[in-house]
mmCIF file of C-alpha atoms in Angstrom:
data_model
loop_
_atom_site.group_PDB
_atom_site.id
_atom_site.type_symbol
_atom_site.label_atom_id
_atom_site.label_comp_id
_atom_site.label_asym_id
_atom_site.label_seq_id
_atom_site.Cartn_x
_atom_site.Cartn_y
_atom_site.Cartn_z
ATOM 1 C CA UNK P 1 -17.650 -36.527 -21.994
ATOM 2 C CA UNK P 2 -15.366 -39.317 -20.574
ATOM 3 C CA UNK P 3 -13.020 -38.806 -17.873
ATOM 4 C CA UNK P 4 -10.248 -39.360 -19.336
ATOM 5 C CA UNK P 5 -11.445 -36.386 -22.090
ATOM 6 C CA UNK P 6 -11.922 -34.099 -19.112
ATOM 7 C CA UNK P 7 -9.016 -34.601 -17.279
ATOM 8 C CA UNK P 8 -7.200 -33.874 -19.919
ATOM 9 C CA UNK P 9 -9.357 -30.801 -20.527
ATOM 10 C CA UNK P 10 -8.475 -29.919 -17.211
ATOM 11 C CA UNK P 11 -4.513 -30.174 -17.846
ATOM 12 C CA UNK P 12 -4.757 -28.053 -20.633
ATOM 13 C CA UNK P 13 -6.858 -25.571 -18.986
ATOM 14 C CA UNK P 14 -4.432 -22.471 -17.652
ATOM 15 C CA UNK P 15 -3.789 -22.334 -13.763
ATOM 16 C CA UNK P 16 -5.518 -19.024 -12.261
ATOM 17 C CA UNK P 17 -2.433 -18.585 -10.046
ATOM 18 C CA UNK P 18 0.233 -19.351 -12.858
ATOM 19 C CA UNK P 19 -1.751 -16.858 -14.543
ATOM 20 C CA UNK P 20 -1.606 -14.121 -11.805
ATOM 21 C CA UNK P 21 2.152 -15.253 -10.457
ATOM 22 C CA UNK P 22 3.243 -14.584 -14.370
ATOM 23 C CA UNK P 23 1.818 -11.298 -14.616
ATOM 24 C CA UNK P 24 2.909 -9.597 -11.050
ATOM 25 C CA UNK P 25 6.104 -11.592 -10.558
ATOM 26 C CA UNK P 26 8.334 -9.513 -12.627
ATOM 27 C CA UNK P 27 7.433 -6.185 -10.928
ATOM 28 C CA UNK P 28 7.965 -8.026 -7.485
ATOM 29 C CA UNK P 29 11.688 -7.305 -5.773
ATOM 30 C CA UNK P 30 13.651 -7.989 -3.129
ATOM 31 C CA UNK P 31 14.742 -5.488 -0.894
ATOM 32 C CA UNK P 32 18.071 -6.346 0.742
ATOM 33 C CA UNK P 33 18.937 -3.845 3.169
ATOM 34 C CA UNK P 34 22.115 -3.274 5.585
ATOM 35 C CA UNK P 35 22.016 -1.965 9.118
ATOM 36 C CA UNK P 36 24.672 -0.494 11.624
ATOM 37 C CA UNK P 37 24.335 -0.277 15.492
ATOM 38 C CA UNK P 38 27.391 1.246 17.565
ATOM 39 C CA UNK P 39 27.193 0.216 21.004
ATOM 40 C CA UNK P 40 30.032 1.897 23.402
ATOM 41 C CA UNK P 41 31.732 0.913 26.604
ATOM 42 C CA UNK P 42 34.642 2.745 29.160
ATOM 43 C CA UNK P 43 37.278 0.354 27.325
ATOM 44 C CA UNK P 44 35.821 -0.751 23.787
ATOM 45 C CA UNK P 45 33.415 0.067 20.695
ATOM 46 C CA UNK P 46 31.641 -2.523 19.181
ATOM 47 C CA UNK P 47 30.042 -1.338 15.827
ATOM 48 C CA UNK P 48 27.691 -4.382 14.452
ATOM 49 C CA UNK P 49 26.311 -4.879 10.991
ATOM 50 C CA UNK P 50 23.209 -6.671 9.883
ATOM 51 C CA UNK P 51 21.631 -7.978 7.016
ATOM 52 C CA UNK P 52 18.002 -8.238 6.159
ATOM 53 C CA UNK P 53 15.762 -8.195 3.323
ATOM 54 C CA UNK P 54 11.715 -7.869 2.500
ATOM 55 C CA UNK P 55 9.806 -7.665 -0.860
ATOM 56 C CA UNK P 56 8.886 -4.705 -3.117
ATOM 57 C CA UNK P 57 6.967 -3.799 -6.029
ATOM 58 C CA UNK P 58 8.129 -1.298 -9.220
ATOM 59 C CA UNK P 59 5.225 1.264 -9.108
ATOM 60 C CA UNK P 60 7.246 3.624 -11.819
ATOM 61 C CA UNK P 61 9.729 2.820 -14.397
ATOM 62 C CA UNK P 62 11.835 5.309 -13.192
ATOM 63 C CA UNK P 63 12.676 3.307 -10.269
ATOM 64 C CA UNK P 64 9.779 3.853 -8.027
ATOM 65 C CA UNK P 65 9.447 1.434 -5.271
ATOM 66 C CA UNK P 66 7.298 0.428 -2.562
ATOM 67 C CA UNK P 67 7.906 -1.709 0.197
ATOM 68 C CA UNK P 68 6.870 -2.070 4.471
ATOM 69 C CA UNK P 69 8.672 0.372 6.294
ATOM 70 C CA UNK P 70 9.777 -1.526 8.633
ATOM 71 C CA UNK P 71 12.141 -3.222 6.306
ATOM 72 C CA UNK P 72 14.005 0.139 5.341
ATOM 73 C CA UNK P 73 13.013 2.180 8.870
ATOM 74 C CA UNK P 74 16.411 1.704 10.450
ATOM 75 C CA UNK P 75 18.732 1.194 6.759
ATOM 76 C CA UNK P 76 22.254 2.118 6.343
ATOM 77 C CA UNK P 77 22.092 0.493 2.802
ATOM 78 C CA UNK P 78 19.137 -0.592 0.719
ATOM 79 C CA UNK P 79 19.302 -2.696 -2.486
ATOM 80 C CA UNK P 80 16.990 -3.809 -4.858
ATOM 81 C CA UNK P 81 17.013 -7.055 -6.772
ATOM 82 C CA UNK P 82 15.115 -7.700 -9.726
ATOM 83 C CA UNK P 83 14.176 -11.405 -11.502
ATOM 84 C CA UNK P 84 16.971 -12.260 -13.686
ATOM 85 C CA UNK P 85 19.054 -10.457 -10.443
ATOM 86 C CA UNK P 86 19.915 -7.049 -11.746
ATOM 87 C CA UNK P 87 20.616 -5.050 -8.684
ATOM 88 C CA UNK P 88 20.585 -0.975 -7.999
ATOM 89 C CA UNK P 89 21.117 0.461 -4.449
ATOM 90 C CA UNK P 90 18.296 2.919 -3.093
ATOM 91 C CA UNK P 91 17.224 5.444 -1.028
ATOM 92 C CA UNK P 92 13.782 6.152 0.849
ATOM 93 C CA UNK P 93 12.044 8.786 -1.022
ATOM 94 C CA UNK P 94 9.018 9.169 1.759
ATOM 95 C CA UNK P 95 8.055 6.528 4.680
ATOM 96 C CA UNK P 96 4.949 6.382 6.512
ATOM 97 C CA UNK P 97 5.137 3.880 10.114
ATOM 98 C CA UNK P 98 1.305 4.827 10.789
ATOM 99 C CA UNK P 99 0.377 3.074 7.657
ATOM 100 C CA UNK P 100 4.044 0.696 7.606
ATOM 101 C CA UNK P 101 4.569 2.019 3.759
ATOM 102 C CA UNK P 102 7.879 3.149 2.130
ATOM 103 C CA UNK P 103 8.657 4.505 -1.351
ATOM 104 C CA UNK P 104 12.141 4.482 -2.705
ATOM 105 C CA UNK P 105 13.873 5.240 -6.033
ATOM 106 C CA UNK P 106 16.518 2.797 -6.903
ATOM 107 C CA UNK P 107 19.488 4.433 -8.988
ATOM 108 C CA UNK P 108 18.955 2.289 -11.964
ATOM 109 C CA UNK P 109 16.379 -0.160 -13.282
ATOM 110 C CA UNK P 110 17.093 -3.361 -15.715
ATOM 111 C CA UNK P 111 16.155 -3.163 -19.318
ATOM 112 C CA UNK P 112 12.325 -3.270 -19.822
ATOM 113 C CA UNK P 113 11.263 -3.251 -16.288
ATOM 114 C CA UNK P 114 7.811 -4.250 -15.210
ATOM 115 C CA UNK P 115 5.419 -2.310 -13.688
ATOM 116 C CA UNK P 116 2.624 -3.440 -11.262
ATOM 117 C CA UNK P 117 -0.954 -2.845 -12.421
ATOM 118 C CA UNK P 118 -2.185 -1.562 -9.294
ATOM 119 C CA UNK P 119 -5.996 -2.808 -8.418
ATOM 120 C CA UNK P 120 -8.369 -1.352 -6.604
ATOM 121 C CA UNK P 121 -8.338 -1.666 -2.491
ATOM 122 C CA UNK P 122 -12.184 -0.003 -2.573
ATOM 123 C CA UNK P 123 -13.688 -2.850 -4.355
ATOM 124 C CA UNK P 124 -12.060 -5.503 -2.846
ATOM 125 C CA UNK P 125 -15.069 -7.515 -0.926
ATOM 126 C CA UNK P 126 -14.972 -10.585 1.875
ATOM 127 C CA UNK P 127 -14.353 -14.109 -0.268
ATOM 128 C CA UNK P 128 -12.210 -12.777 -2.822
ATOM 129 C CA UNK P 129 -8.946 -14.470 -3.644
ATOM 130 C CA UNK P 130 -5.833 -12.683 -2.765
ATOM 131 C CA UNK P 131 -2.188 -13.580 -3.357
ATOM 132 C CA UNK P 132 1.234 -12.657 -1.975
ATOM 133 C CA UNK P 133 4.092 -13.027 -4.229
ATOM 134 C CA UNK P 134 7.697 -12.146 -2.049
ATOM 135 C CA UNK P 135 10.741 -13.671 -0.628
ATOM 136 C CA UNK P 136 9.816 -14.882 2.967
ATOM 137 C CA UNK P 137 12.878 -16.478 4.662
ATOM 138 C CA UNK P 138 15.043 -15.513 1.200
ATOM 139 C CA UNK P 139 12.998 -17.637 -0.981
ATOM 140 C CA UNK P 140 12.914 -15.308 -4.012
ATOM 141 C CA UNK P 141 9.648 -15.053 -5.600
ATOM 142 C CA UNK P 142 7.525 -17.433 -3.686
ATOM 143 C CA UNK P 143 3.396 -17.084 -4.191
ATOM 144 C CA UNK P 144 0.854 -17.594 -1.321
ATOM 145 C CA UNK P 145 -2.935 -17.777 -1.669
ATOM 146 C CA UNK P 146 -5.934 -16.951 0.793
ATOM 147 C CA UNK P 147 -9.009 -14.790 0.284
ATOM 148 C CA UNK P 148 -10.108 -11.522 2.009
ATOM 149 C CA UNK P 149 -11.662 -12.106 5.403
ATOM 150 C CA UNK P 150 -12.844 -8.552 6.361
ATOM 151 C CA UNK P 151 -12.662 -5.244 5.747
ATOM 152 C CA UNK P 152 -12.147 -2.683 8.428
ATOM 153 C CA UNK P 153 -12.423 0.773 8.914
ATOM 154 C CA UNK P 154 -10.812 2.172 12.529
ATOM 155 C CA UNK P 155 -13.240 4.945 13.938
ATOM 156 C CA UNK P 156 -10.166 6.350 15.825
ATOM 157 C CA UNK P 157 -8.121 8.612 14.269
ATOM 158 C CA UNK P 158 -4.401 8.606 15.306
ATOM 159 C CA UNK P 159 -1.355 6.151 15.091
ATOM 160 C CA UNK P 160 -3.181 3.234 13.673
ATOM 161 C CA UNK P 161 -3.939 2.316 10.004
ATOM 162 C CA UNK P 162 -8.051 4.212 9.016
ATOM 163 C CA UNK P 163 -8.752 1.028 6.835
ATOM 164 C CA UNK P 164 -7.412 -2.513 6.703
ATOM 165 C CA UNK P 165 -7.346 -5.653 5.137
ATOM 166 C CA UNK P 166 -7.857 -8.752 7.048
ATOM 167 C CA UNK P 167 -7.041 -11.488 5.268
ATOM 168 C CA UNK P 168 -6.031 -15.415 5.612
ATOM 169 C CA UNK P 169 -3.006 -15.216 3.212
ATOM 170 C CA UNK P 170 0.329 -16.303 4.572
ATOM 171 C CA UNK P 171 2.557 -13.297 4.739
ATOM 172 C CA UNK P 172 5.796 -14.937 6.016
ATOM 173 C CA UNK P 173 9.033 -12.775 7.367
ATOM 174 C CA UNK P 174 10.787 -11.331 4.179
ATOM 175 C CA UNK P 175 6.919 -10.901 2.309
ATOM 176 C CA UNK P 176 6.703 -7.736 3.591
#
């Protein structure tokens, strides 16, 4: 075969991560979410909002969400914004900090939503490719690669996570 024949065998041939980044990217969300602190003085009341936002996944076409806690822990406001940027407020259904996991049920969803395929965390093993798809620093849908380092289990029960992921994948602010 001639190199010109394979390189163009090579262009034709389908991108793993185009591949995976079509398929999850239109279950991923962003989760834009509102805060209020009230600080008070002798003389004056200073009441502050904030806006942040993280990343999210449709688990449920009912409106099921999950998310990192710590993006909704402290929320006044939550909504969620699809691709194509249909938007529906929320609310936390159930949030775990121990394990830094939310779930919350958005009040509508767009027409066909997508639903992650969830995989299986038990079979993951050292060396496999993993990928983040999210909105770090508001960058809508934005895809990261690394691979899975380790696997851990933590002997001690208690406030800490029982079994993690250690991975080299860049999970920038807003990917969580």
């Amino acid at each position: 075969m001639t190199t010109l024949a394979l390189l163009s065998l090579l262009a034709a041939a389908p991108d793993p991560l185009d591949v995976v980044f079509q398929r999850v990217d239109p279950s991923v969300v962003t989760v834009r979410v509102g805060t209020k602190s009230v600080s008070e003085t002798d003389t004056s009341t200073v009441v502050a909002v904030t806006v942040g936002f993280g990343s999210g996944v449709l688990l449920h076409a009912d409106g099921f969400v999950v998310t990192a806690a710590h993006v909704v822990d402290d929320a006044a406001a939550i909504e969620v914004v699809w691709p194509g940027g249909f938007k529906a407020e929320a609310k936390v259904v159930t949030l775990s900090r121990t394990e830094d996991l939310a779930l919350l049920k958005t009040t509508a969803v767009p027409p066909k939503p997508v639903v992650a395929t969830l995989g299986d965390s038990d079979a993951l093993k050292p060396g496999q490719r993993l990928f983040a798809i999210g909105a770090p620093y508001g960058l809508e849908h934005s895809l990261t690669a690394g691979v899975v380092s380790a696997l851990r289990t933590n002997p001690r029960p208690g406030l800490e996570p029982r079994h993690l992921v250690q991975c080299d994948v860049p999970i920038n602010q807003g990917n969580s």
